[in-house]
C-alpha positions as a LaTeX table, in Angstrom:
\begin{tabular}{lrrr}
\hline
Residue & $x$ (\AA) & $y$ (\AA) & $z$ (\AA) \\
\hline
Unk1 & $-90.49$ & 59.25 & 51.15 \\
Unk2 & $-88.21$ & 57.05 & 48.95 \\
Unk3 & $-88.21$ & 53.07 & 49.36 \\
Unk4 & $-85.20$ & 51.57 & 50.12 \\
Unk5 & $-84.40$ & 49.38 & 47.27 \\
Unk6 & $-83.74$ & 45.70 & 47.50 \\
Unk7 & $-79.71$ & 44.48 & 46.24 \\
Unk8 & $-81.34$ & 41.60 & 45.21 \\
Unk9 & $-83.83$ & 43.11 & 43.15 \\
Unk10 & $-80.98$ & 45.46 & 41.88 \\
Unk11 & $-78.37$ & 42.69 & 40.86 \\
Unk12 & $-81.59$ & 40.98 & 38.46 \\
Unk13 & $-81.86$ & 44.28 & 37.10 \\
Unk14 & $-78.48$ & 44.63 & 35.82 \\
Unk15 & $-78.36$ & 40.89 & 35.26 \\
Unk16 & $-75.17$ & 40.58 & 37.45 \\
Unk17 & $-74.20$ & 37.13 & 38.56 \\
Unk18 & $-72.49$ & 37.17 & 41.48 \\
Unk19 & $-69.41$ & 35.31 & 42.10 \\
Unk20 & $-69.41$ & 33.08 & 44.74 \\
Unk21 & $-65.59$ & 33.12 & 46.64 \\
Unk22 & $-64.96$ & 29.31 & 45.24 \\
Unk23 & $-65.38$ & 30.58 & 42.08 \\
Unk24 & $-63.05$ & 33.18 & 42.23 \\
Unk25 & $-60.40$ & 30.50 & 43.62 \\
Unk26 & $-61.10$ & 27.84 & 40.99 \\
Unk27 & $-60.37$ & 30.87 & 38.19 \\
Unk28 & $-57.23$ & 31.68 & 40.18 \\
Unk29 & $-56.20$ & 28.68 & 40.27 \\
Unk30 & $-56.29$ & 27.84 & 36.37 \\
Unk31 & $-54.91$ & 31.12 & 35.65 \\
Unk32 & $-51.80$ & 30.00 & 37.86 \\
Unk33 & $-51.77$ & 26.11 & 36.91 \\
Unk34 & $-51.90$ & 26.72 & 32.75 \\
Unk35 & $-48.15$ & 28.41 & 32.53 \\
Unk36 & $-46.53$ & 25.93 & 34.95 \\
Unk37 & $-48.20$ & 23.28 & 32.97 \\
Unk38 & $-46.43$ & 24.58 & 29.99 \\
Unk39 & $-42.93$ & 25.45 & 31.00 \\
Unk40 & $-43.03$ & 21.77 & 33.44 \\
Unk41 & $-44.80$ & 20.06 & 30.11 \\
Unk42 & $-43.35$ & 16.60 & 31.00 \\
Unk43 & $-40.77$ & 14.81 & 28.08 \\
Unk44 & $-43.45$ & 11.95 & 27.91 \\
Unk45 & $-45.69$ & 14.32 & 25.93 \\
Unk46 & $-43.18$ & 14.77 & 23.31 \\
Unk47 & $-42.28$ & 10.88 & 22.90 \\
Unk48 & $-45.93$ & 10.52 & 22.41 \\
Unk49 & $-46.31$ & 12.84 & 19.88 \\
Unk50 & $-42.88$ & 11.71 & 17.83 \\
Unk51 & $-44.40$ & 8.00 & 18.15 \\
Unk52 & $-47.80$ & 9.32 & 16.65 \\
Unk53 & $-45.84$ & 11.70 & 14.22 \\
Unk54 & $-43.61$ & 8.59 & 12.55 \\
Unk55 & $-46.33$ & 5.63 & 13.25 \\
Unk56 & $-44.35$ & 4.25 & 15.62 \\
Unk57 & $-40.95$ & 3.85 & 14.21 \\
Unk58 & $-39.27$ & 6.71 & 16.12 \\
Unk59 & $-39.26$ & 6.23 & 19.99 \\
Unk60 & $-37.98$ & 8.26 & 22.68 \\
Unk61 & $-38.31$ & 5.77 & 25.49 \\
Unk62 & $-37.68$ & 5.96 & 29.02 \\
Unk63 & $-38.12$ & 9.70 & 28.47 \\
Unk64 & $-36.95$ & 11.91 & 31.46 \\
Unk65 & $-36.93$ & 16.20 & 32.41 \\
Unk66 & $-39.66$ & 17.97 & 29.94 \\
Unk67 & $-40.77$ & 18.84 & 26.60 \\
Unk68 & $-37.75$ & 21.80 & 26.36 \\
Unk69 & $-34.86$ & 19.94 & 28.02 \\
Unk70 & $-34.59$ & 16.05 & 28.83 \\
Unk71 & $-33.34$ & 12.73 & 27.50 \\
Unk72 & $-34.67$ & 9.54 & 26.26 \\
Unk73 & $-32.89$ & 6.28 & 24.45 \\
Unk74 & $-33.69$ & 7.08 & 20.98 \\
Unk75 & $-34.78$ & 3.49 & 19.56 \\
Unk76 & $-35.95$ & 2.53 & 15.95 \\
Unk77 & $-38.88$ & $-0.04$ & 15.21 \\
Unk78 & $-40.34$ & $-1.46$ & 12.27 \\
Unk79 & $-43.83$ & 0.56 & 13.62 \\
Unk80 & $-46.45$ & $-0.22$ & 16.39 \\
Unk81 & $-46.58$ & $-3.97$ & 15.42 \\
Unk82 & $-43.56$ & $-4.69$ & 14.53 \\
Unk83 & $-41.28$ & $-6.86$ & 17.44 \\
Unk84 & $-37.72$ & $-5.30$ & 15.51 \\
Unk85 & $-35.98$ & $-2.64$ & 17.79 \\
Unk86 & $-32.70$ & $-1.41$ & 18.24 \\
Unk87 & $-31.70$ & 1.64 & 20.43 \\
Unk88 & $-28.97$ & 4.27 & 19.98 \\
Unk89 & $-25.88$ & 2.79 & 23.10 \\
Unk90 & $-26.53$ & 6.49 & 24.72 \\
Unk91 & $-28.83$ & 8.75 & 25.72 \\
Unk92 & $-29.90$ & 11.76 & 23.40 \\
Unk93 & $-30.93$ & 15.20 & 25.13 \\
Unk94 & $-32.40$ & 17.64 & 23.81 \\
Unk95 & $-33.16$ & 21.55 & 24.55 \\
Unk96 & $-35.94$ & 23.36 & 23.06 \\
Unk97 & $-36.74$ & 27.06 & 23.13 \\
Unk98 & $-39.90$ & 29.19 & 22.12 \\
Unk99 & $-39.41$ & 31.58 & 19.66 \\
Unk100 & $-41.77$ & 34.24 & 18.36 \\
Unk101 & $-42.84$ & 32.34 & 15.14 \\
Unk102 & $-41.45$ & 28.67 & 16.26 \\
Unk103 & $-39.15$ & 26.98 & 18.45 \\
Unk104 & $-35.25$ & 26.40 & 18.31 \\
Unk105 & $-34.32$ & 22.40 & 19.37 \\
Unk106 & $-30.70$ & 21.40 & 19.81 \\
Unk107 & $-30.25$ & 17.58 & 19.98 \\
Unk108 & $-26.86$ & 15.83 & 21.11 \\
Unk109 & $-25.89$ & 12.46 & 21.91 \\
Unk110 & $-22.01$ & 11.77 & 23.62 \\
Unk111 & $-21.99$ & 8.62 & 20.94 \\
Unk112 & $-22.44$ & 10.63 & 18.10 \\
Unk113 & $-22.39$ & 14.65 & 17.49 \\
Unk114 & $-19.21$ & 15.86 & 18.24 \\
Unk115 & $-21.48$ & 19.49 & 17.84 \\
Unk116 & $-25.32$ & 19.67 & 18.97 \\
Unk117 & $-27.42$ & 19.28 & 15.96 \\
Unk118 & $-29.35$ & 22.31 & 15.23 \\
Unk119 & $-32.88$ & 23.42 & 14.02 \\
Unk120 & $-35.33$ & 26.10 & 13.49 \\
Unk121 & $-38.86$ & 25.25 & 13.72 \\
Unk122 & $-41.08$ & 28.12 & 11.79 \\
Unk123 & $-44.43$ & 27.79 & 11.86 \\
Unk124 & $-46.69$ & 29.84 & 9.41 \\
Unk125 & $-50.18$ & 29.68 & 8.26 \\
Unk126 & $-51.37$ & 26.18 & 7.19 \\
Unk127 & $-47.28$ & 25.75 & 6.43 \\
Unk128 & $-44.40$ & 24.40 & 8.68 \\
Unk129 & $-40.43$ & 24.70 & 7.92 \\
Unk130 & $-37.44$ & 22.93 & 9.58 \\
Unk131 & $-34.26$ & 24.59 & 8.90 \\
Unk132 & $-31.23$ & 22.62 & 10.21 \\
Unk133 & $-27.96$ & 24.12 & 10.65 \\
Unk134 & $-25.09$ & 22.79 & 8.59 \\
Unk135 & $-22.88$ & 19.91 & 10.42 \\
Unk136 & $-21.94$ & 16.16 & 10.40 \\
Unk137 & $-22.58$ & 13.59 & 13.22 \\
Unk138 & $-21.97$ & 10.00 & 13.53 \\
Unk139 & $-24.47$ & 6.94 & 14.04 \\
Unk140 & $-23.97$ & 3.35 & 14.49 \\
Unk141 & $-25.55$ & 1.55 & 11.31 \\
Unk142 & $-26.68$ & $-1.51$ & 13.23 \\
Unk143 & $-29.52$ & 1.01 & 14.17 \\
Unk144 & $-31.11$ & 0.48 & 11.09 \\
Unk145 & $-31.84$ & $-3.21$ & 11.78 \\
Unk146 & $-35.14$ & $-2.02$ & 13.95 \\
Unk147 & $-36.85$ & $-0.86$ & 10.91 \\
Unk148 & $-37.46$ & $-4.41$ & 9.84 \\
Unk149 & $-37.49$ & $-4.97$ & 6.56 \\
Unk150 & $-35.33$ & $-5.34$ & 4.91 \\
Unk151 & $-32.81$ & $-4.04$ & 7.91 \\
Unk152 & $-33.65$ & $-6.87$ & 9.95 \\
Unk153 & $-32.01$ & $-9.28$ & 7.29 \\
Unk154 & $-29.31$ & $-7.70$ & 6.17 \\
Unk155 & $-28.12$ & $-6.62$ & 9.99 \\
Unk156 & $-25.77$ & $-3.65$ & 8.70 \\
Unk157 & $-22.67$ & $-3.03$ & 10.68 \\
Unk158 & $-20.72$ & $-0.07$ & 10.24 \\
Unk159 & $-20.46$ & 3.70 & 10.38 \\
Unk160 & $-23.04$ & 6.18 & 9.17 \\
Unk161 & $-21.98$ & 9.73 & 8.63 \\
Unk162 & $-24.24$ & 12.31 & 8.00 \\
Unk163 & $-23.10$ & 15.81 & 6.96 \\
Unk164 & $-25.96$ & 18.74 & 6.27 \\
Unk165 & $-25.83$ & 21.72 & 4.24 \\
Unk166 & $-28.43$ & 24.36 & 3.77 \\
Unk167 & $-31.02$ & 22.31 & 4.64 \\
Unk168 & $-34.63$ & 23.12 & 4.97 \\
Unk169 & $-37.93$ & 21.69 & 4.79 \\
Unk170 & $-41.21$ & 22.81 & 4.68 \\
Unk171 & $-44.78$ & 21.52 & 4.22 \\
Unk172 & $-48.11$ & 23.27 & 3.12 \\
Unk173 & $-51.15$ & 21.38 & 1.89 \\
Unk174 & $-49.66$ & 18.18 & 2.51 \\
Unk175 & $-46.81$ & 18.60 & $-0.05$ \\
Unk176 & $-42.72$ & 18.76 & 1.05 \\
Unk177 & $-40.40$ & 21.27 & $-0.55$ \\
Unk178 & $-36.50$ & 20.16 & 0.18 \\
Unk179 & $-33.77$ & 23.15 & $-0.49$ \\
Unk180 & $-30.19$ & 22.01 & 0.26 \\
Unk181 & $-28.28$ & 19.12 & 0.31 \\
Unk182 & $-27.59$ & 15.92 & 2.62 \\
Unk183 & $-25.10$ & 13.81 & 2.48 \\
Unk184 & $-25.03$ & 9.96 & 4.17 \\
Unk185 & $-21.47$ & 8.14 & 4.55 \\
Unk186 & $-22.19$ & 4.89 & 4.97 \\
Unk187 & $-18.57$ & 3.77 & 6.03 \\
Unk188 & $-16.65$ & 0.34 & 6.57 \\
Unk189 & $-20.40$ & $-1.65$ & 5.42 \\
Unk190 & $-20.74$ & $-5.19$ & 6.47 \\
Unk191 & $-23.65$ & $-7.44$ & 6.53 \\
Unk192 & $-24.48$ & $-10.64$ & 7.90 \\
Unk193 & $-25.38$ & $-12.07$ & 4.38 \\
Unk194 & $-21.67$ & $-12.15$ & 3.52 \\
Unk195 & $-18.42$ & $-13.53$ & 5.11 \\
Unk196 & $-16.44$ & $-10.48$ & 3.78 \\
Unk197 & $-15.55$ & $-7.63$ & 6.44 \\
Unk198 & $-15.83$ & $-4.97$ & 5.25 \\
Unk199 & $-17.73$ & $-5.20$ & 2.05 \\
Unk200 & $-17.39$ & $-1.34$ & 0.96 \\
Unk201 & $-18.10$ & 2.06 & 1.41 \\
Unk202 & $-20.66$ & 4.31 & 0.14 \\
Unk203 & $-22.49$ & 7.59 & $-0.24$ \\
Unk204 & $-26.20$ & 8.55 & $-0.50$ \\
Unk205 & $-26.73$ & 12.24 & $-1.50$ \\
Unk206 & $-30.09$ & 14.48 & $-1.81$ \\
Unk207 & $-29.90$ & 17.76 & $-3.44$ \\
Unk208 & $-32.52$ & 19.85 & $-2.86$ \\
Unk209 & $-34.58$ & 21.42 & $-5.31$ \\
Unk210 & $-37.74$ & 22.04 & $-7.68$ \\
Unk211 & $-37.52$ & 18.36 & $-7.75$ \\
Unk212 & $-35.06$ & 16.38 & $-5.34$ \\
Unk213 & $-32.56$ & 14.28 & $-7.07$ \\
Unk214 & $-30.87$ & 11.29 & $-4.98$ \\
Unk215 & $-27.60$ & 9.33 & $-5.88$ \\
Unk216 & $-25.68$ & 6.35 & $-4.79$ \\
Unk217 & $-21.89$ & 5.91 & $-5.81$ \\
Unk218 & $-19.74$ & 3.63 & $-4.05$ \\
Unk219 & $-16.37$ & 5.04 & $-2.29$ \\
Unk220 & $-14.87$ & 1.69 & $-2.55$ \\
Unk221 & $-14.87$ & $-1.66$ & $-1.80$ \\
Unk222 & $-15.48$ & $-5.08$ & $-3.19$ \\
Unk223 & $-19.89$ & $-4.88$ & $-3.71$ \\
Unk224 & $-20.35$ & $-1.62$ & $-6.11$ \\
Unk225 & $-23.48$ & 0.03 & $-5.53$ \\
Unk226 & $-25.04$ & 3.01 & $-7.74$ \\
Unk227 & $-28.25$ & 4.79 & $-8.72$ \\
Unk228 & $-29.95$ & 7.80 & $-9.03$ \\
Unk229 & $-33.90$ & 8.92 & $-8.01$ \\
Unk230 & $-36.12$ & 11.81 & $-8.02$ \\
Unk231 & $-39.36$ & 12.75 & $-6.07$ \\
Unk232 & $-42.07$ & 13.11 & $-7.65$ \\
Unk233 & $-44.64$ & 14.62 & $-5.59$ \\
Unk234 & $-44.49$ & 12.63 & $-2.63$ \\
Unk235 & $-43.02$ & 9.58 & $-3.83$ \\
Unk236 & $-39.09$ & 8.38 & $-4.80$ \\
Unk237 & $-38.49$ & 6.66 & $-7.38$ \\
Unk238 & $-35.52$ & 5.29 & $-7.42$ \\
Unk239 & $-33.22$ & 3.06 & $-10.46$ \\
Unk240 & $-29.72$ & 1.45 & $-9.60$ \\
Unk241 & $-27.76$ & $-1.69$ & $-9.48$ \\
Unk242 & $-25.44$ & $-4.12$ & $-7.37$ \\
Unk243 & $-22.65$ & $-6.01$ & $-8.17$ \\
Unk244 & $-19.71$ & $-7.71$ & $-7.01$ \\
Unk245 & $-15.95$ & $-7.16$ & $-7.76$ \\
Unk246 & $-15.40$ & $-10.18$ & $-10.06$ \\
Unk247 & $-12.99$ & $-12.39$ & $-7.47$ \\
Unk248 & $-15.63$ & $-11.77$ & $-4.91$ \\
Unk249 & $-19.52$ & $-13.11$ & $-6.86$ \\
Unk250 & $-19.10$ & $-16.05$ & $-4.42$ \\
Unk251 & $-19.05$ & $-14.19$ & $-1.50$ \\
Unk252 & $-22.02$ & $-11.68$ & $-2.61$ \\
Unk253 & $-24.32$ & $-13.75$ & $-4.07$ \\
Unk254 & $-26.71$ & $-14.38$ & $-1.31$ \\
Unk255 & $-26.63$ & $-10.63$ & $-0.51$ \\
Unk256 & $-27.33$ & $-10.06$ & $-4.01$ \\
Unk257 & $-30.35$ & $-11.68$ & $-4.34$ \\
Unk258 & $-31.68$ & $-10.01$ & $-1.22$ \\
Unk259 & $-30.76$ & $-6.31$ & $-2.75$ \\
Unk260 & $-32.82$ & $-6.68$ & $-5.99$ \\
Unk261 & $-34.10$ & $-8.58$ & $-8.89$ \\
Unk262 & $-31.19$ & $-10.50$ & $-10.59$ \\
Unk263 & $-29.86$ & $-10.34$ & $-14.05$ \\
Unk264 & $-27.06$ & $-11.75$ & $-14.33$ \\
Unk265 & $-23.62$ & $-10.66$ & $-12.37$ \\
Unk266 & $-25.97$ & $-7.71$ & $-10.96$ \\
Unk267 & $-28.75$ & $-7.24$ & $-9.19$ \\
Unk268 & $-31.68$ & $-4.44$ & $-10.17$ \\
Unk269 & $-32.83$ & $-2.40$ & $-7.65$ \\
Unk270 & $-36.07$ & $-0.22$ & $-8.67$ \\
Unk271 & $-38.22$ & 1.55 & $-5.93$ \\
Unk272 & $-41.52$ & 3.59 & $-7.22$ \\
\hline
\end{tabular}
């Protein structure tokens, strides 16, 4: 006659572990909690990581909705210690989609883009590339004053236009390769430093390349501003001057002094 063989003794054998019905429910559970954790990924997780990302002088505060569509007040600091902040007058929102190598983000703000700004987010191995999508919006230039220095002194008032053109970034082993070209408008420029409103207009280009080339030329306007820079590697270095229409020196000078070293009539501005 055969023994009847113990289940015990049979799930040691086969070195089964049996699943208690907890178990089973906790798995369940995690299974069912991990998606809704990503598509209901609150828009305080991306504020944190844009503060982290820029050390600090990028905010997204009062953040609202979730990582692929809310709003924040976009505000600009001189960096996590700095007390200099100034935020954009409206909301921005912001939509971002999944895509099978990246994400597509489309940003608007009713002050500013008369057309969402577009991007393409790629990522790769050990590489990421931004590709923005050719357009112009408009930004207050007072914003600038909650970098700090040397924003927070000068107090810039006027217009800011920036236009994009076949733009795209990307980074790999810590190094930045720019292709196309942006253009900055800075329109109707006045500063606290001087009694004249407005002092001029100007325009700040980067053309994309091997290695990036900047330039400043002035549209018009009684302070004329110009320069030209490069990258090299991961640093600008930059050569240009400031001066004053010759009826207005009076006016300039203590703005002068602030923009670079003076010689004479001008002042030298040299960064890098």
């Amino acid at each position: 006659m055969s023994a009847t063989r113990n289940p015990r003794s049979s799930s040691r054998a086969t070195g089964a572990v049996p699943r208690s019905p907890w178990g089973w429910a906790v798995g369940g559970a995690l299974v069912g909690l991990l998606p809704a954790l990503v598509v209901f990924a609150p828009a305080q997780w991306l504020a944190q990581g844009l503060a982290r990302a820029t050390g600090g002088q990028l905010l997204l505060s009062e953040a609202r909705g979730t990582v692929w569509n809310g709003s924040a007040q976009l505000v600009l600091t001189g960096g996590t210690a700095s007390q200099d902040r100034t935020a954009l007058p409206e909301r921005l929102q912001w939509t971002l989609r999944p895509t099978l190598t990246g994400a597509h983000a489309q940003i608007q703000a009713s002050c500013c883009t008369v057309q969402p700004l577009q991007a393409r987010l790629a990522l790769g191995f050990s590489q990421l590339r931004v590709a923005v999508g050719d357009g112009q919006s408009r930004w207050p230039a007072a914003l600038l004053s909650g970098l700090g220095t040397p924003w927070n002194t000068l107090q810039p008032q006027g217009q800011l236009v920036l236009q994009t053109q076949g733009l795209q970034a990307a980074w790999q082993a810590g190094r930045m390769v720019l292709e196309g070209k942006i253009q900055l408008d800075a329109l109707d420029m006045s500063s606290r430093l001087s009694t004249l409103r407005p002092m001029g207009s100007y325009r700040l280009a980067v053309q994309g390349g091997e290695v990036p080339i900047l330039t400043l030329s002035t549209l018009g306007g009684h302070l004329q501003l110009s320069g030209t820079g490069q990258w090299v590697g991961q640093r600008l270095r930059f050569a240009g001057e400031a001066s004053a229409a010759p009826d207005r020196e009076a006016a300039l000078t203590n703005l002068l002094n602030i923009i670079g070293r003076r010689n004479g009539a001008r002042s030298l501005i040299n960064v890098g």
